[in-house]
Amino acid sequence: MSNIPVARWWRSIATAGAGCSERLLFLARSAKRPPYTLGGYDGEVPGYTKDKQKIATRLRRIEGQVRGIQKMVEDDRYCIDVLTQVNATRAALESVALRLLADHTEHCVMDAIQSGGGTEKVRELNDAVERLVRT
Amino acid sequence: MSNIPVARWWRSIATAGAGCSERLLFLARSAKRPPYTLGGYDGEVPGYTKDKQKIATRLRRIEGQVRGIQKMVEDDRYCIDVLTQVNATRAALESVALRLLADHTEHCVMDAIQSGGGTEKVRELNDAVERLVRT
Amino acid sequence: MSNIPVARWWRSIATAGAGCSERLLFLARSAKRPPYTLGGYDGEVPGYTKDKQKIATRLRRIEGQVRGIQKMVEDDRYCIDVLTQVNATRAALESVALRLLADHTEHCVMDAIQSGGGTEKVRELNDAVERLVRT
Amino acid sequence: MSNIPVARWWRSIATAGAGCSERLLFLARSAKRPPYTLGGYDGEVPGYTKDKQKIATRLRRIEGQVRGIQKMVEDDRYCIDVLTQVNATRAALESVALRLLADHTEHCVMDAIQSGGGTEKVRELNDAVERLVRT
């Protein structure tokens, strides 16, 4: 390792089918970040990185919907109308879940397989699909 | 109607298989509330009235869960972990939906049938069950 | 009871908010059917009686779909295509479930409430909605 | 190609990250099968190949369940009891769907990625997950 510049070694950890790995994320976090990777460094990346802003925006909207439902209940609004809003919020959360899972598959799972592994990631993905369908 | 004290007339609107009716709710709201029903009377009652506090509490907790998910995304937490929290929140919202619908059936729908009607309420209930299942 | 003609007594069992009741159904079945209730007798009726033919037709079609899926697997057809047919069959079964439940509510539950009871039926309905949503 | 024995060429089509591809399946089917691949050759393989017998068995059982439901409706069985069986059948179909999708991911999708491609397969997988969740 002495032959590799720290920045390149670091990048290799952060990108080798990684960034998506809990353990590597932990490693990356516990390691001291080299201070000179100015901007060029993108660190650990979960699968949803590129959609991060979009997902954050959707979650804020969902938070607003939940607050709206609280207000409806507070105001004794009609059950069926409250239910309609609850369903709209459930659908919005389901969309976020599908987006997260799709991003995870497109990045974390694909990267892991391309790096020659991926069996564990695929098993984890299948479990996640099952929980998503059954929730 | 001149023979009935306003308070009793008002109560009769608010309880005759009612309180659960959108139109009656509207009527009740647009009518000027008699000023002497001090606190003790709260007028129109949606089906979830008795569970109102419990539902409000659950919704606050759900709002907290959604904020927690936003924080996880902000912190670049692992996709699958974020997904687990999204699923927990979806399950919590589903429970609220089921509670609202059950309360609605036990009160609004039952009251409407006992008052000799209810065909419309039953149709509306069936539509609500369908949307709940399909969301 | 000695004053009531058997046919009328029988009808009273079979229709008093009933026909929808498991226990009454059992009673009605274990009792010997009076041979002279020609045509006029409509016996125990589950909620889906009026839609019975339609539901039977749908179930036969669903059986055909399941056999079609078996054939696809037999023929090593592409996973995603098999999955599409499985989803179509799931949707068809869900529709049958919703139809059965709607008929049950419109008849068994409504009849029970109109006969002055129904608390037990409403609880059972709410449980059924919950299982339907969670399956 | 003239240098490769037909059987080996054929096998290379059927296994190169393939067997899972609709287009390759089509190719394999439209091609005349070499008559000398006696038994040892099983041609195109969908992802569920190893679970094929298990899935076939489950589907036969599901067909039996659907026939059982038809019999229940025929016999005017209680709505809620019929519904319970419909739900059991829905759950069984959902399990088959999850099994098919997991096998597809573990084989077809993984093979495609390992062969240097897979972008299209991952997109198709994500769409399939979405339809599975939304059905």
Short mmCIF file of C-alpha atoms in Angstrom, two decimals, chain B residues 44-118:
data_model
loop_
_atom_site.label_atom_id
_atom_site.label_comp_id
_atom_site.label_asym_id
_atom_site.label_seq_id
_atom_site.Cartn_x
_atom_site.Cartn_y
_atom_site.Cartn_z
CA GLU B 44 -70.53 16.83 14.47
CA VAL B 45 -68.76 13.56 15.18
CA PRO B 46 -66.77 11.60 12.63
CA GLY B 47 -66.55 7.83 13.15
CA TYR B 48 -63.07 8.02 14.67
CA THR B 49 -64.13 10.37 17.47
CA LYS B 50 -63.50 7.89 20.29
CA ASP B 51 -60.08 6.96 18.84
CA LYS B 52 -59.21 10.53 17.91
CA GLN B 53 -56.42 10.98 20.46
CA LYS B 54 -54.93 7.58 19.67
CA ILE B 55 -54.97 8.32 15.92
CA ALA B 56 -53.48 11.80 16.47
CA THR B 57 -50.66 10.23 18.51
CA ARG B 58 -49.95 7.66 15.84
CA LEU B 59 -49.86 10.34 13.16
CA ARG B 60 -47.37 12.40 15.15
CA ARG B 61 -45.18 9.32 15.47
CA ILE B 62 -45.47 8.73 11.70
CA GLU B 63 -44.44 12.35 11.07
CA GLY B 64 -41.39 11.66 13.25
CA GLN B 65 -40.60 8.53 11.26
CA VAL B 66 -40.74 10.47 7.99
CA ARG B 67 -38.39 13.09 9.43
CA GLY B 68 -36.09 10.27 10.54
CA ILE B 69 -36.00 8.93 6.99
CA GLN B 70 -35.10 12.39 5.68
CA LYS B 71 -32.21 12.48 8.15
CA MET B 72 -31.05 9.04 6.99
CA VAL B 73 -31.02 10.16 3.34
CA GLU B 74 -29.23 13.37 4.35
CA ASP B 75 -26.59 11.25 6.10
CA ASP B 76 -26.16 8.95 3.07
CA ARG B 77 -27.27 5.95 5.05
CA TYR B 78 -27.32 2.55 3.40
CA CYS B 79 -30.23 2.07 0.94
CA ILE B 80 -31.55 -1.10 2.53
CA ASP B 81 -31.62 0.49 5.99
CA VAL B 82 -33.52 3.49 4.64
CA LEU B 83 -35.92 1.09 2.96
CA THR B 84 -36.54 -0.73 6.22
CA GLN B 85 -37.64 2.54 7.82
CA VAL B 86 -39.83 3.40 4.82
CA ASN B 87 -41.54 0.02 5.18
CA ALA B 88 -42.09 0.54 8.90
CA THR B 89 -43.72 3.89 8.13
CA ARG B 90 -45.87 2.36 5.39
CA ALA B 91 -47.06 -0.30 7.84
CA ALA B 92 -47.88 2.37 10.43
CA LEU B 93 -49.92 4.36 7.89
CA GLU B 94 -51.74 1.21 6.83
CA SER B 95 -52.69 0.60 10.45
CA VAL B 96 -54.06 4.13 10.74
CA ALA B 97 -56.06 3.60 7.55
CA LEU B 98 -57.53 0.34 8.88
CA ARG B 99 -58.38 1.98 12.23
CA LEU B 100 -60.11 4.91 10.49
CA LEU B 101 -62.10 2.58 8.28
CA ALA B 102 -63.09 0.28 11.14
CA ASP B 103 -64.27 3.25 13.22
CA HIS B 104 -66.17 4.58 10.23
CA THR B 105 -67.95 1.25 9.75
CA GLU B 106 -68.74 0.83 13.45
CA HIS B 107 -70.25 4.29 13.70
CA CYS B 108 -71.13 6.18 10.54
CA VAL B 109 -72.18 3.16 8.48
CA MET B 110 -73.96 1.37 11.33
CA ASP B 111 -75.78 4.56 12.37
CA ALA B 112 -76.92 5.21 8.81
CA ILE B 113 -78.32 1.67 8.48
CA GLN B 114 -80.01 1.84 11.87
CA SER B 115 -81.67 5.09 10.79
CA GLY B 116 -83.31 3.14 7.97
CA GLY B 117 -80.92 4.17 5.20
CA GLY B 118 -77.34 3.27 4.63
#
